[in-house]
Amino acid sequence: MKKIVLFVLLLFVAAGIAMAQTGVKKKRPLPYEYGRVVINNYSEQAHLAPVVFDHWFHRSQFTCRVCHVDLAFAMKAGSTGIKAEDNSKGYYCGTCHNGKKDFDNRKVFAACSKEFGHKDLQRCERCHSLGKNVKKEHDFAAFSANMPKERFGNGINWEKAETLGLIKPVDFLDGVSIKRPKLKIQKDFSLEPKVEGMPKIVFSHKKHTVWNGCEVCHPEIFAGIKRGTTKYGMVDIMQGKYCGTCHGAVAFPVLDCQRCHTEPVE
Amino acid sequence: MKIMIIRSFLDGGMKRDPCRMFRKLLPAVILLLFACALGPLHAWPEVPFKQEFEDICSRTSDAESLSVQELEGLIARCDKLRPAIEKTGEPERKIYLKRLNMCKDLFVYVLDSKKAAARGTPNGP
């Protein structure tokens, strides 16, 4: 009888452990990992490792708009559905990664080819690198050494880096981007925080429009055009909605309260 | 004058030595090929609807300053262009439809806000 009771008890304990919300803390990415996107729509089907895309390098070269409007990369990781064939036709990554484009006095390697053999494996693994010990061409430590520092994210204050002329993100690709009239400079504005006593949020509309244009944020991320009409809070943002679409994924994370809550309480 | 030169070039050149014309044209052909090779290194392949697509989507930067009529006109042009894009193959179809949708959505969004402002009610959720 005692054995049965002990067995049932053990069974409950084991089931309890198995079903428990263990609450494993999500690992905060290291500066060089921040903004990293793993793309695995078709890679493993093709017996290749998933693609590891480092946002930090690309964002130092291009504005968000070039890739997320002109090249039509979706804002949500993996939702673009890039195929090797698309790249080899010269779209998506293949727009620049075509083996012809010059960068830093050399040709940008071609992303994908219609035919490939063992000799191309090294080139494939430059992107298809998840779980592989691939030496990256661009070293984050060397790149970030002279950049203005930031507490979180990549540890780089990208806005300041641009202001100081350390980065010059390209906003136009010949033959791909559309010649648009000059964007009207938007005025920065402040938003009321929900929590009493928190400093007001100063939203840099100017900086956001310069990097993103209008259509990256409106209406997909922010449906209300009039200030304050899109209601959201920190929980939504932490879940990756609204500001959290970028701030927490690529742009500085919302852990850095003072970056947004900057206006002192009157 | 130009016609005279071309005529004498064709008549004289072709009559005297047929190869001479090709030899004369060779530098021009090489130059043309060189110019083609120097074109935008990341240009996408040409699509038949490109001009209209660019005309429409170039207006996203100043959408805010457009009138209600202009915005409605652009939205109608987006709808009219859609079937032409849908006829193309992949990935052109997927890419241009996404880009066109982004443009149209922005125009609709600005239009709604203008109409809401005219009514005196804020839009959005």
Short mmCIF file of C-alpha atoms in Angstrom, two decimals:
data_model
loop_
_atom_site.label_atom_id
_atom_site.label_comp_id
_atom_site.label_asym_id
_atom_site.label_seq_id
_atom_site.Cartn_x
_atom_site.Cartn_y
_atom_site.Cartn_z
CA MET A 1 0.00 0.00 0.00
CA LYS A 2 2.80 2.35 0.99
CA LYS A 3 4.52 1.60 -2.29
CA ILE A 4 1.40 2.52 -4.25
CA VAL A 5 1.00 5.80 -2.37
CA LEU A 6 4.69 6.57 -2.94
CA PHE A 7 4.37 5.73 -6.62
CA VAL A 8 1.30 7.97 -7.06
CA LEU A 9 3.06 10.75 -5.17
CA LEU A 10 6.13 10.46 -7.35
CA LEU A 11 3.93 10.45 -10.43
CA PHE A 12 2.30 13.72 -9.33
CA VAL A 13 5.66 15.29 -8.56
CA ALA A 14 7.04 14.24 -11.97
CA ALA A 15 3.93 15.50 -13.76
CA GLY A 16 4.12 18.75 -11.78
CA ILE A 17 7.71 19.32 -12.82
CA ALA A 18 6.96 18.49 -16.44
CA MET A 19 3.96 20.83 -16.61
CA ALA A 20 5.40 23.63 -14.53
CA GLN A 21 6.16 26.99 -16.09
CA THR A 22 9.83 26.83 -15.49
CA GLY A 23 10.25 30.53 -16.22
CA VAL A 24 13.57 30.21 -17.99
CA LYS A 25 14.91 33.69 -18.37
CA LYS A 26 15.44 34.71 -21.96
CA LYS A 27 19.12 35.29 -22.60
CA ARG A 28 19.91 38.86 -23.46
CA PRO A 29 21.85 38.91 -26.73
CA LEU A 30 25.43 40.07 -26.72
CA PRO A 31 26.16 43.36 -28.54
CA TYR A 32 27.30 41.63 -31.74
CA GLU A 33 24.27 39.33 -31.66
CA TYR A 34 21.70 42.05 -31.18
CA GLY A 35 19.43 42.38 -34.19
CA ARG A 36 20.53 39.01 -35.52
CA VAL A 37 17.89 37.28 -37.60
CA VAL A 38 17.86 33.57 -38.32
CA ILE A 39 16.11 32.73 -41.57
CA ASN A 40 15.06 29.16 -42.10
CA ASN A 41 12.19 29.13 -44.57
CA TYR A 42 13.81 26.74 -47.03
CA SER A 43 17.45 26.31 -45.93
CA GLU A 44 17.14 23.00 -44.10
CA GLN A 45 14.97 21.57 -46.86
CA ALA A 46 17.89 22.28 -49.16
CA HIS A 47 20.28 20.58 -46.70
CA LEU A 48 21.87 23.89 -45.79
CA ALA A 49 22.23 25.52 -42.39
CA PRO A 50 19.76 28.35 -41.68
CA VAL A 51 20.88 31.85 -42.67
CA VAL A 52 22.26 34.12 -39.97
CA PHE A 53 21.72 37.76 -40.87
CA ASP A 54 23.57 40.38 -38.86
CA HIS A 55 21.57 43.57 -38.78
CA TRP A 56 24.37 45.68 -37.29
CA PHE A 57 26.54 45.63 -40.38
CA HIS A 58 23.75 46.26 -42.86
CA ARG A 59 22.21 49.06 -40.82
CA SER A 60 25.58 50.80 -40.73
CA GLN A 61 25.47 50.92 -44.55
CA PHE A 62 21.80 51.46 -45.43
CA THR A 63 18.72 53.16 -44.07
CA CYS A 64 15.85 50.95 -42.93
CA ARG A 65 13.80 52.18 -45.89
CA VAL A 66 16.17 50.81 -48.54
CA CYS A 67 15.69 47.24 -47.34
CA HIS A 68 12.21 47.31 -45.82
CA VAL A 69 10.50 49.40 -48.50
CA ASP A 70 12.56 49.33 -51.69
CA LEU A 71 13.82 45.75 -51.43
CA ALA A 72 10.51 44.62 -49.87
CA PHE A 73 11.96 42.78 -46.88
CA ALA A 74 9.19 42.25 -44.33
CA MET A 75 9.52 43.67 -40.84
CA LYS A 76 8.89 40.32 -39.18
CA ALA A 77 11.76 37.86 -39.26
CA GLY A 78 11.19 34.98 -41.65
CA SER A 79 7.99 36.37 -43.16
CA THR A 80 9.55 37.52 -46.44
CA GLY A 81 9.98 33.94 -47.62
CA ILE A 82 13.22 34.53 -49.53
CA LYS A 83 14.18 31.77 -51.93
CA ALA A 84 17.63 31.08 -53.35
CA GLU A 85 16.13 31.55 -56.81
CA ASP A 86 14.96 35.07 -55.86
CA ASN A 87 18.49 35.96 -54.81
CA SER A 88 20.06 34.50 -57.91
CA LYS A 89 17.61 36.51 -60.04
CA GLY A 90 18.95 39.64 -58.36
CA TYR A 91 16.17 40.35 -55.87
CA TYR A 92 16.23 40.56 -52.05
CA CYS A 93 19.80 39.82 -50.83
CA GLY A 94 20.81 39.27 -54.46
CA THR A 95 20.19 42.94 -55.21
CA CYS A 96 23.62 43.75 -53.77
CA HIS A 97 25.03 40.27 -53.20
CA ASN A 98 25.46 39.62 -56.89
CA GLY A 99 29.22 39.26 -57.27
CA LYS A 100 29.32 42.54 -59.21
CA LYS A 101 28.60 45.33 -56.78
CA ASP A 102 31.66 47.09 -55.44
CA PHE A 103 32.07 47.65 -51.74
CA ASP A 104 35.24 48.66 -49.96
CA ASN A 105 37.35 48.10 -53.12
CA ARG A 106 36.09 44.57 -53.68
CA LYS A 107 33.10 42.80 -55.12
CA VAL A 108 30.20 41.89 -52.85
CA PHE A 109 29.93 38.12 -52.90
CA ALA A 110 27.01 36.56 -54.76
CA ALA A 111 24.28 35.33 -52.44
CA CYS A 112 22.98 32.25 -54.25
CA SER A 113 23.58 30.59 -57.60
CA LYS A 114 21.35 28.40 -59.71
CA GLU A 115 24.01 25.73 -59.71
CA PHE A 116 26.54 25.13 -57.02
CA GLY A 117 29.07 22.50 -56.11
CA HIS A 118 31.47 21.70 -53.30
CA LYS A 119 33.76 24.57 -54.30
CA ASP A 120 30.94 27.02 -53.55
CA LEU A 121 30.30 25.64 -50.08
CA GLN A 122 32.50 28.23 -48.40
CA ARG A 123 30.53 31.02 -50.09
CA CYS A 124 27.19 29.43 -49.13
CA GLU A 125 28.32 29.22 -45.53
CA ARG A 126 28.94 32.93 -45.34
CA CYS A 127 25.19 33.26 -44.86
CA HIS A 128 24.04 29.70 -44.16
CA SER A 129 26.06 29.68 -40.99
CA LEU A 130 23.83 28.74 -38.04
CA GLY A 131 25.70 26.30 -35.83
CA LYS A 132 28.84 26.58 -37.92
CA ASN A 133 32.09 28.14 -36.90
CA VAL A 134 32.26 30.69 -39.70
CA LYS A 135 34.64 33.61 -39.44
CA LYS A 136 32.75 36.76 -40.31
CA GLU A 137 34.28 39.13 -42.82
CA HIS A 138 33.30 42.20 -40.84
CA ASP A 139 34.50 42.21 -37.26
CA PHE A 140 32.05 43.76 -34.82
CA ALA A 141 34.68 44.57 -32.20
CA ALA A 142 36.80 46.48 -34.71
CA PHE A 143 33.77 48.26 -36.13
CA SER A 144 32.30 49.28 -32.81
CA ALA A 145 35.58 50.36 -31.22
CA ASN A 146 35.31 53.96 -32.40
CA MET A 147 31.54 54.25 -32.33
CA PRO A 148 29.68 56.29 -29.73
CA LYS A 149 28.67 53.97 -26.95
CA GLU A 150 25.22 52.91 -25.84
CA ARG A 151 24.24 50.84 -22.82
CA PHE A 152 22.06 48.24 -24.50
CA GLY A 153 21.41 46.67 -27.88
CA ASN A 154 24.52 46.69 -30.05
CA GLY A 155 26.19 48.99 -27.54
CA ILE A 156 26.36 51.61 -30.32
CA ASN A 157 24.49 54.88 -30.38
CA TRP A 158 23.59 54.73 -34.07
CA GLU A 159 21.91 58.11 -34.14
CA LYS A 160 24.99 59.79 -32.73
CA ALA A 161 27.22 57.77 -35.05
CA GLU A 162 25.38 59.24 -38.02
CA THR A 163 25.42 62.75 -36.60
CA LEU A 164 29.19 62.47 -36.12
CA GLY A 165 29.58 61.24 -39.68
CA LEU A 166 30.95 57.86 -38.61
CA ILE A 167 28.27 56.10 -40.61
CA LYS A 168 26.56 57.35 -43.76
CA PRO A 169 23.61 55.04 -44.43
CA VAL A 170 22.69 54.94 -48.12
CA ASP A 171 19.04 55.75 -48.84
CA PHE A 172 18.91 55.12 -52.58
CA LEU A 173 19.84 52.21 -54.81
CA ASP A 174 20.10 52.89 -58.54
CA GLY A 175 17.65 50.84 -60.54
CA VAL A 176 15.74 49.75 -57.43
CA SER A 177 14.73 52.75 -55.31
CA ILE A 178 12.20 55.26 -56.53
CA LYS A 179 13.18 58.89 -56.99
CA ARG A 180 10.94 60.62 -54.49
CA PRO A 181 10.48 64.29 -53.69
CA LYS A 182 12.38 65.40 -50.62
CA LEU A 183 10.64 64.22 -47.49
CA LYS A 184 8.99 66.92 -45.46
CA ILE A 185 10.80 67.16 -42.14
CA GLN A 186 8.44 66.03 -39.43
CA LYS A 187 8.37 67.77 -36.10
CA ASP A 188 9.34 65.84 -32.99
CA PHE A 189 6.57 65.61 -30.43
CA SER A 190 6.00 64.45 -26.89
CA LEU A 191 3.67 61.73 -25.71
CA GLU A 192 2.06 61.39 -22.30
CA PRO A 193 3.17 58.30 -20.39
CA LYS A 194 0.50 56.14 -18.79
CA VAL A 195 2.30 55.93 -15.47
CA GLU A 196 2.17 59.02 -13.32
CA GLY A 197 5.56 60.43 -12.47
CA MET A 198 7.31 59.01 -15.52
CA PRO A 199 9.03 61.60 -17.69
CA LYS A 200 7.25 62.38 -20.98
CA ILE A 201 8.24 60.49 -24.10
CA VAL A 202 9.89 62.62 -26.74
CA PHE A 203 9.35 60.99 -30.10
CA SER A 204 11.92 61.85 -32.72
CA HIS A 205 9.64 61.93 -35.76
CA LYS A 206 12.37 63.62 -37.77
CA LYS A 207 14.94 60.87 -37.23
CA HIS A 208 12.37 58.14 -37.77
CA THR A 209 11.19 59.55 -41.11
CA VAL A 210 14.74 60.10 -42.37
CA TRP A 211 15.61 56.44 -41.81
CA ASN A 212 12.23 54.86 -42.52
CA GLY A 213 10.18 57.12 -44.74
CA CYS A 214 6.46 57.10 -43.91
CA GLU A 215 5.33 53.72 -45.16
CA VAL A 216 7.45 51.55 -42.87
CA CYS A 217 5.47 52.70 -39.83
CA HIS A 218 2.14 53.92 -41.27
CA PRO A 219 -0.31 52.30 -41.22
CA GLU A 220 1.15 48.84 -40.60
CA ILE A 221 2.67 49.58 -37.19
CA PHE A 222 0.89 52.77 -36.21
CA ALA A 223 -2.64 52.98 -37.56
CA GLY A 224 -3.55 56.34 -36.05
CA ILE A 225 -2.18 59.42 -37.76
CA LYS A 226 -3.26 61.87 -35.10
CA ARG A 227 -1.00 61.86 -32.11
CA GLY A 228 -2.33 59.81 -29.21
CA THR A 229 -5.01 57.97 -31.18
CA THR A 230 -3.11 54.66 -31.25
CA LYS A 231 -3.40 53.41 -27.70
CA TYR A 232 -0.62 51.18 -26.50
CA GLY A 233 1.49 50.58 -23.43
CA MET A 234 4.77 49.04 -22.39
CA VAL A 235 3.28 45.53 -22.34
CA ASP A 236 2.42 45.83 -26.04
CA ILE A 237 5.85 47.22 -26.79
CA MET A 238 7.58 44.44 -24.86
CA GLN A 239 5.54 41.95 -26.90
CA GLY A 240 7.08 43.38 -30.05
CA LYS A 241 4.17 45.56 -31.12
CA TYR A 242 4.23 49.27 -31.97
CA CYS A 243 7.66 50.74 -31.00
CA GLY A 244 8.67 47.20 -30.04
CA THR A 245 8.61 46.14 -33.69
CA CYS A 246 12.09 47.63 -33.97
CA HIS A 247 13.01 48.68 -30.43
CA GLY A 248 13.82 45.34 -28.92
CA ALA A 249 14.70 43.65 -32.18
CA VAL A 250 17.12 45.96 -34.01
CA ALA A 251 16.95 49.50 -32.67
CA PHE A 252 17.93 50.23 -29.05
CA PRO A 253 15.79 48.15 -26.69
CA VAL A 254 13.14 49.68 -24.46
CA LEU A 255 15.16 48.64 -21.41
CA ASP A 256 16.91 51.92 -21.95
CA CYS A 257 14.05 53.97 -20.47
CA GLN A 258 15.87 57.28 -20.69
CA ARG A 259 16.21 57.14 -24.44
CA CYS A 260 12.47 57.77 -24.83
CA HIS A 261 11.30 59.09 -21.46
CA THR A 262 13.42 62.18 -21.73
CA GLU A 263 11.19 65.13 -20.97
CA PRO A 264 11.21 66.01 -17.27
CA VAL A 265 7.94 65.98 -15.39
CA GLU A 266 6.62 69.51 -14.98
CA MET B 1 25.17 67.61 -93.25
CA LYS B 2 24.74 64.65 -90.93
CA ILE B 3 22.73 62.78 -93.55
CA MET B 4 25.47 63.45 -96.11
CA ILE B 5 28.12 62.00 -93.83
CA ILE B 6 26.05 58.92 -93.02
CA ARG B 7 25.17 58.40 -96.72
CA SER B 8 28.80 58.73 -97.83
CA PHE B 9 29.85 56.45 -95.01
CA LEU B 10 27.32 53.78 -95.97
CA ASP B 11 27.70 54.12 -99.75
CA GLY B 12 31.44 54.55 -99.93
CA GLY B 13 32.32 52.32 -97.04
CA MET B 14 30.09 49.42 -98.03
CA LYS B 15 30.97 49.61 -101.73
CA ARG B 16 34.72 49.79 -101.29
CA ASP B 17 35.16 47.35 -98.44
CA PRO B 18 32.27 45.69 -96.59
CA CYS B 19 34.53 44.96 -93.63
CA ARG B 20 35.50 48.63 -93.38
CA MET B 21 32.08 49.62 -92.04
CA PHE B 22 32.25 47.00 -89.31
CA ARG B 23 35.77 48.06 -88.40
CA LYS B 24 34.55 51.64 -88.11
CA LEU B 25 31.57 50.58 -86.06
CA LEU B 26 33.57 48.35 -83.76
CA PRO B 27 34.70 51.10 -81.33
CA ALA B 28 31.12 52.31 -81.05
CA VAL B 29 29.89 48.77 -80.33
CA ILE B 30 32.60 48.28 -77.70
CA LEU B 31 31.70 51.62 -76.12
CA LEU B 32 28.02 50.66 -76.06
CA LEU B 33 28.75 47.32 -74.43
CA PHE B 34 31.01 49.05 -71.91
CA ALA B 35 28.28 51.57 -71.08
CA CYS B 36 25.81 48.72 -70.56
CA ALA B 37 28.24 46.95 -68.27
CA LEU B 38 28.70 50.14 -66.28
CA GLY B 39 24.98 50.46 -65.62
CA PRO B 40 23.56 50.20 -62.09
CA LEU B 41 25.10 47.08 -60.61
CA HIS B 42 22.09 46.31 -58.51
CA ALA B 43 19.36 47.27 -60.95
CA TRP B 44 16.43 44.92 -60.98
CA PRO B 45 15.23 43.48 -64.28
CA GLU B 46 12.88 45.77 -66.17
CA VAL B 47 9.17 45.23 -65.67
CA PRO B 48 6.51 46.67 -68.03
CA PHE B 49 4.65 48.52 -65.29
CA LYS B 50 7.74 50.14 -63.77
CA GLN B 51 7.02 53.68 -64.96
CA GLU B 52 3.49 53.74 -63.58
CA PHE B 53 4.59 52.02 -60.38
CA GLU B 54 7.32 54.59 -59.80
CA ASP B 55 5.02 57.51 -60.66
CA ILE B 56 2.54 56.36 -58.04
CA CYS B 57 4.89 55.33 -55.27
CA SER B 58 7.14 58.36 -55.60
CA ARG B 59 4.30 60.31 -54.01
CA THR B 60 4.60 58.61 -50.61
CA SER B 61 7.13 61.22 -49.44
CA ASP B 62 4.72 64.09 -49.90
CA ALA B 63 1.45 62.18 -49.34
CA GLU B 64 0.64 64.44 -46.42
CA SER B 65 0.58 67.51 -48.63
CA LEU B 66 -1.68 65.97 -51.30
CA SER B 67 -5.35 66.91 -51.61
CA VAL B 68 -8.19 64.46 -51.05
CA GLN B 69 -8.77 64.30 -54.82
CA GLU B 70 -5.09 63.61 -55.52
CA LEU B 71 -5.01 60.85 -52.91
CA GLU B 72 -8.18 59.27 -54.29
CA GLY B 73 -6.65 59.42 -57.76
CA LEU B 74 -3.48 57.67 -56.57
CA ILE B 75 -5.50 54.97 -54.78
CA ALA B 76 -7.47 54.35 -57.98
CA ARG B 77 -4.21 54.09 -59.94
CA CYS B 78 -2.91 51.53 -57.39
CA ASP B 79 -6.04 49.41 -57.94
CA LYS B 80 -5.70 49.73 -61.70
CA LEU B 81 -2.03 48.71 -61.64
CA ARG B 82 -2.54 45.65 -59.43
CA PRO B 83 -3.74 43.24 -62.18
CA ALA B 84 -0.68 44.05 -64.32
CA ILE B 85 1.63 43.14 -61.43
CA GLU B 86 -0.34 39.99 -60.68
CA LYS B 87 0.33 38.76 -64.21
CA THR B 88 4.11 38.74 -63.73
CA GLY B 89 6.10 35.79 -62.43
CA GLU B 90 7.75 35.30 -59.06
CA PRO B 91 9.40 36.96 -57.27
CA GLU B 92 8.48 40.15 -59.20
CA ARG B 93 4.80 39.65 -58.38
CA LYS B 94 5.39 39.23 -54.65
CA ILE B 95 7.86 42.10 -54.40
CA TYR B 96 5.97 44.68 -56.43
CA LEU B 97 2.63 43.78 -54.84
CA LYS B 98 4.11 44.27 -51.39
CA ARG B 99 5.59 47.60 -52.42
CA LEU B 100 2.38 48.71 -54.10
CA ASN B 101 0.33 47.72 -51.04
CA MET B 102 2.61 49.77 -48.82
CA CYS B 103 2.06 52.80 -51.06
CA LYS B 104 -1.69 52.29 -51.30
CA ASP B 105 -2.07 51.70 -47.56
CA LEU B 106 -0.23 54.92 -46.85
CA PHE B 107 -2.43 56.88 -49.28
CA VAL B 108 -5.59 55.37 -47.74
CA TYR B 109 -4.28 56.16 -44.27
CA VAL B 110 -3.51 59.79 -45.11
CA LEU B 111 -6.83 60.13 -46.92
CA ASP B 112 -8.75 58.76 -43.92
CA SER B 113 -6.94 61.12 -41.61
CA LYS B 114 -7.73 64.08 -43.84
CA LYS B 115 -11.39 63.12 -43.98
CA ALA B 116 -11.45 62.58 -40.21
CA ALA B 117 -9.80 65.95 -39.66
CA ALA B 118 -12.40 67.59 -41.89
CA ARG B 119 -15.13 65.98 -39.78
CA GLY B 120 -13.32 67.09 -36.64
CA THR B 121 -12.83 63.55 -35.29
CA PRO B 122 -9.49 61.82 -34.84
CA ASN B 123 -9.01 58.59 -36.72
CA GLY B 124 -7.33 55.45 -35.56
CA PRO B 125 -8.20 52.92 -32.90
#
